[in-house]
mmCIF file of C-alpha atoms in Angstrom:
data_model
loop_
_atom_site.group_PDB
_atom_site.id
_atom_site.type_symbol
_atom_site.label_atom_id
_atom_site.label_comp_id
_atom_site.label_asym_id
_atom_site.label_seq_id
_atom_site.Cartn_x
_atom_site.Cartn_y
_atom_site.Cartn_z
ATOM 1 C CA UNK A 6 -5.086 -50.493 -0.470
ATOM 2 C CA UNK A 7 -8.524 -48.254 -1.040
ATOM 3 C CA UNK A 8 -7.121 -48.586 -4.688
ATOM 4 C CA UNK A 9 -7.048 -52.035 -5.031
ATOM 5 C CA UNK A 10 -10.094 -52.619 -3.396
ATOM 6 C CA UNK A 11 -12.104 -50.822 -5.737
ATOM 7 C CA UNK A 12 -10.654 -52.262 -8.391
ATOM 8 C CA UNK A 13 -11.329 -55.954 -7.242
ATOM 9 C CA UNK A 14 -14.983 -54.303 -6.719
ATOM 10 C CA UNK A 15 -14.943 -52.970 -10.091
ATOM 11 C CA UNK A 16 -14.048 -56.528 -11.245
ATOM 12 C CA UNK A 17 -16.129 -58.290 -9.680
ATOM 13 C CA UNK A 18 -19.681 -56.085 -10.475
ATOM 14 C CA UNK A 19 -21.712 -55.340 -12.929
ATOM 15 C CA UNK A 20 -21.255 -51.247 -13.337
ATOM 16 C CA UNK A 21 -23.925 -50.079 -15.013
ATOM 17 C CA UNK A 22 -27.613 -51.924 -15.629
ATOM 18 C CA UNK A 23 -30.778 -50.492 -16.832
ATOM 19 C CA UNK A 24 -33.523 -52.274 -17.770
ATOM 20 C CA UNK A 25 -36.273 -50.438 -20.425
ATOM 21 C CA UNK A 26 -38.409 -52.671 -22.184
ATOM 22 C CA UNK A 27 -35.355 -54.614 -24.771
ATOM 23 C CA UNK A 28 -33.231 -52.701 -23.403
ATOM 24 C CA UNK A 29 -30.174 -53.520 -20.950
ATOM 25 C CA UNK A 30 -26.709 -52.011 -20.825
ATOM 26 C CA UNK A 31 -24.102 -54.020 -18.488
ATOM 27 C CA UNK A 32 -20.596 -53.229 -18.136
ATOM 28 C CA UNK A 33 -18.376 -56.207 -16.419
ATOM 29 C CA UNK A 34 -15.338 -57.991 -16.694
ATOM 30 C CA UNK A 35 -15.849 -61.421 -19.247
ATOM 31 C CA UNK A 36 -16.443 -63.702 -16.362
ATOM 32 C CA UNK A 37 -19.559 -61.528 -15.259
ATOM 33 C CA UNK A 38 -20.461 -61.662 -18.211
ATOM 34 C CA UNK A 39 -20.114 -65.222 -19.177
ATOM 35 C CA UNK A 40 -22.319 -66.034 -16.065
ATOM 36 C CA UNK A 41 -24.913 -62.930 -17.210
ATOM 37 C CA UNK A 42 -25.420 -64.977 -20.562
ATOM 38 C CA UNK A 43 -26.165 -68.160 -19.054
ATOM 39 C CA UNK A 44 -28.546 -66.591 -16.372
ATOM 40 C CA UNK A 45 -29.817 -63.417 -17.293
ATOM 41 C CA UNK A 46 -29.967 -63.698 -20.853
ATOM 42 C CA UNK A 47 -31.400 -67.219 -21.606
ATOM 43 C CA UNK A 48 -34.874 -65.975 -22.345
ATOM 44 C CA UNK A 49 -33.909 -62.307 -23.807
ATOM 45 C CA UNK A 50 -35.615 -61.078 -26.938
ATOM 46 C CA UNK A 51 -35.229 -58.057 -29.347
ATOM 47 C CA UNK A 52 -31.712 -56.442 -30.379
ATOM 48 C CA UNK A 53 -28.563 -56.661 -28.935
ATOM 49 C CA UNK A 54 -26.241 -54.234 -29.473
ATOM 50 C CA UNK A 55 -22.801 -55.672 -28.226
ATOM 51 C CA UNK A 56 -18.680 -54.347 -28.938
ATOM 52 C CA UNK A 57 -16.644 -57.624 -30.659
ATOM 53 C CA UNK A 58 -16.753 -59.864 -27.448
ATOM 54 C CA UNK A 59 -17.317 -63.529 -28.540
ATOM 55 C CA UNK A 60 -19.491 -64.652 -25.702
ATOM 56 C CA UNK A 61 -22.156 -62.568 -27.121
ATOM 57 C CA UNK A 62 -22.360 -65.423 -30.128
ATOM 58 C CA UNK A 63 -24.333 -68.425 -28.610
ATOM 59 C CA UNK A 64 -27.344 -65.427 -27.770
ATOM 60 C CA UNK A 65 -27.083 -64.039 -31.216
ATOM 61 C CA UNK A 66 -27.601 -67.444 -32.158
ATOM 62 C CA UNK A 67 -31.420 -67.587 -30.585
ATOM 63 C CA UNK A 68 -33.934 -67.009 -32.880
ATOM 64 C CA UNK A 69 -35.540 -63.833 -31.389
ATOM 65 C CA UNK A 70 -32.082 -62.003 -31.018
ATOM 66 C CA UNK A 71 -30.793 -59.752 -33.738
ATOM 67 C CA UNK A 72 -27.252 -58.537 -32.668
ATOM 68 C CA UNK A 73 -25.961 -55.078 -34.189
ATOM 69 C CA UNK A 74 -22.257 -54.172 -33.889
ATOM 70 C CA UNK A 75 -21.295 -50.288 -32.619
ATOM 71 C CA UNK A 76 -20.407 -47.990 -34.907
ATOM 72 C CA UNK A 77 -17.658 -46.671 -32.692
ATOM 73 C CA UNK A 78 -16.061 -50.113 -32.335
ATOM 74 C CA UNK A 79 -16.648 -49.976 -36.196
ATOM 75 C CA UNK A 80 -14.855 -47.062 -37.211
ATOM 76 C CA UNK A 81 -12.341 -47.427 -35.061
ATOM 77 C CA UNK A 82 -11.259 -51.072 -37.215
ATOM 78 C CA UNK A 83 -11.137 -48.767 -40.390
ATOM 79 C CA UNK A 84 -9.556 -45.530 -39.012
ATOM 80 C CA UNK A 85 -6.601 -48.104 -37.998
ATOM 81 C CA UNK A 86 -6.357 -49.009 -41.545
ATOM 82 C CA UNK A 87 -6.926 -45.153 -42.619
ATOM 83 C CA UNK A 88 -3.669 -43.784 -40.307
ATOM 84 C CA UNK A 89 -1.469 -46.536 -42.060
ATOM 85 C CA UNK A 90 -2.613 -46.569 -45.562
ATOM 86 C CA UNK A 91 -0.954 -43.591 -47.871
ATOM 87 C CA UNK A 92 -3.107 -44.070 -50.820
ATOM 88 C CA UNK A 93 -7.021 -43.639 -50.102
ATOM 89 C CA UNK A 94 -9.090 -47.178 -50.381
ATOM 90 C CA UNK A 95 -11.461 -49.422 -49.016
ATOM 91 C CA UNK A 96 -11.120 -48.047 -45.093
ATOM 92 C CA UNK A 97 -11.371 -44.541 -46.290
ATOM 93 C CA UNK A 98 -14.727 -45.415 -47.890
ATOM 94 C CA UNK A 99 -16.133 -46.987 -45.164
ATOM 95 C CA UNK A 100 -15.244 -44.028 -42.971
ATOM 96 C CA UNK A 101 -16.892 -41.325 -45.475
ATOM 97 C CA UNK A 102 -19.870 -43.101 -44.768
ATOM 98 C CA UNK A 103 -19.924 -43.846 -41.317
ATOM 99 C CA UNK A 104 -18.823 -39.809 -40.894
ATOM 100 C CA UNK A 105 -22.097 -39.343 -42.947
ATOM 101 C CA UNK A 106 -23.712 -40.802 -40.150
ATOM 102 C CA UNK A 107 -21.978 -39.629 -36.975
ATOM 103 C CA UNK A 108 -23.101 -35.691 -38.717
ATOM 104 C CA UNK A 109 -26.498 -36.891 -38.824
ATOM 105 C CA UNK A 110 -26.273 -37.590 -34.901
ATOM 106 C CA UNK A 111 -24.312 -34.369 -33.982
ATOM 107 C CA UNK A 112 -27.422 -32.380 -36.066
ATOM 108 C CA UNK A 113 -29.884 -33.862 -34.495
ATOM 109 C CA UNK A 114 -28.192 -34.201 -31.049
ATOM 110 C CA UNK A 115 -31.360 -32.809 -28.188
ATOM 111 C CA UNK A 116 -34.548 -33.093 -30.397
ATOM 112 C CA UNK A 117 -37.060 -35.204 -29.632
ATOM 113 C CA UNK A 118 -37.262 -38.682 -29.953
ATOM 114 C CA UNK A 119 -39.461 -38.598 -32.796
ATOM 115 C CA UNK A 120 -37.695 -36.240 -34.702
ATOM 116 C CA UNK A 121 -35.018 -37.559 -34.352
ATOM 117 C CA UNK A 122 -36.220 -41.284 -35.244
ATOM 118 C CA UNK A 123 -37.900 -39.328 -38.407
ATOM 119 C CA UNK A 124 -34.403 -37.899 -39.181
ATOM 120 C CA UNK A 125 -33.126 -41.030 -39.252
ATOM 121 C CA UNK A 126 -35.261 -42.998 -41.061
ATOM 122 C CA UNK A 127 -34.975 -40.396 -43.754
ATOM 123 C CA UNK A 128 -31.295 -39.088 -43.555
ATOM 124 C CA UNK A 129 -28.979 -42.075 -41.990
ATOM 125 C CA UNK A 130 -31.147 -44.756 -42.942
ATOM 126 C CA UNK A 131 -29.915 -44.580 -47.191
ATOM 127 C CA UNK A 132 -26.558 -44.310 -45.966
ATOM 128 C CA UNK A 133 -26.991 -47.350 -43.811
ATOM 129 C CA UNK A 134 -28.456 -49.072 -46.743
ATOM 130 C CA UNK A 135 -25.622 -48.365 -48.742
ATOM 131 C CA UNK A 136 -23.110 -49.075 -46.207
ATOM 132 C CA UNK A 137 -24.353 -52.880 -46.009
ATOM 133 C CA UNK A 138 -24.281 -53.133 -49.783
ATOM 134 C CA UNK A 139 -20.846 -51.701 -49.831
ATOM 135 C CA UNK A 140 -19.180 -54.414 -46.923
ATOM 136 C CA UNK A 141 -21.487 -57.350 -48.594
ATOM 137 C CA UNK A 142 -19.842 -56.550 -52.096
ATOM 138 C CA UNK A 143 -16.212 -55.682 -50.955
ATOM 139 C CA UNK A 144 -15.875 -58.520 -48.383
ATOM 140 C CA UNK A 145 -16.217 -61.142 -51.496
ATOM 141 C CA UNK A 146 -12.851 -59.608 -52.450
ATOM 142 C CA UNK A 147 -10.586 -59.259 -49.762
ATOM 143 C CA UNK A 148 -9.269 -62.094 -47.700
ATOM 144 C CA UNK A 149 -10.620 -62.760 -44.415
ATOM 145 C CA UNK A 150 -7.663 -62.973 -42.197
ATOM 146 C CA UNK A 151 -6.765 -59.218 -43.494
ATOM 147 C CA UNK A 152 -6.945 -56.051 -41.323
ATOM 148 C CA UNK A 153 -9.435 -55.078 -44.028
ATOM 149 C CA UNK A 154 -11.590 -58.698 -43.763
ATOM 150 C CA UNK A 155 -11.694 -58.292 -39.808
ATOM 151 C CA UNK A 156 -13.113 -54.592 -40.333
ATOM 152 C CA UNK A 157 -15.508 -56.091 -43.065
ATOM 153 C CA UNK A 158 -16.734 -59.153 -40.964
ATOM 154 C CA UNK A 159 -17.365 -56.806 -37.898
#
């Protein structure tokens, strides 16, 4: 029973919340969550950073919100492609580049903020820039209903 009531607990509250400026992190099931962007979030402004979950859309919709995808849920689209696909293409690009970046992070892993926000700006931030002209000209090519077009459109 001490299982299942922790899991019904689990369910039923947010896990994790810290609040820094912008900055919140919540962890719930979608109800929770549904009810945390009618309440919570009505007034929020800055960046979201959210996974794929659709309820996130009406926020990103406000016109102080910019919503940023993970790079994690990001790779992890392409990779899927990458352990199916024989012949290197499209998915294996994207995951070149978003390795460029994760070996950015493991370099810079324990420095300071600043350094590493300077790293950034410098190092991931071309890549980035690159990466975004990369999905904006391949999406125009690939259908949108494709593995590949989901992976794009994320």
């Amino acid at each position: 029973m001490k299982n299942y009531d922790s899991k019904l607990e689990t369910d039923r509250m947010i896990k994790e919340k810290q609040h820094n400026d912008n900055y919140i992190l919540e962890r719930g099931t979608n109800v929770v969550r549904k009810w945390r962007l009618r309440t919570h979030w009505a007034h929020y402004e800055g960046i979201l950073q959210t996974d794929g979950y659709s309820g996130y859309n009406q926020l990103s919709k406000q016109e102080k919100v910019i919503r940023v995808g993970c790079f994690a849920h990001c790779r992890r689209k392409y990779m899927a492609i990458v352990k199916t696909t024989k012949t290197p293409g499209k998915a294996h690009e994207a995951v070149r580049m978003i390795d460029q970046l994760y070996q950015i992070e493991t370099e810079i892993r324990g420095q300071p903020a600043m350094d590493r926000k300077a790293a950034r700006q410098a190092r991931a931030k071309p890549i980035l820039d690159k990466f975004k002209t990369w999905v904006d000209q391949t999406i125009l090519g690939v259908p949108t209903e494709s593995v590949l077009g989901h992976a794009l459109a994320y």
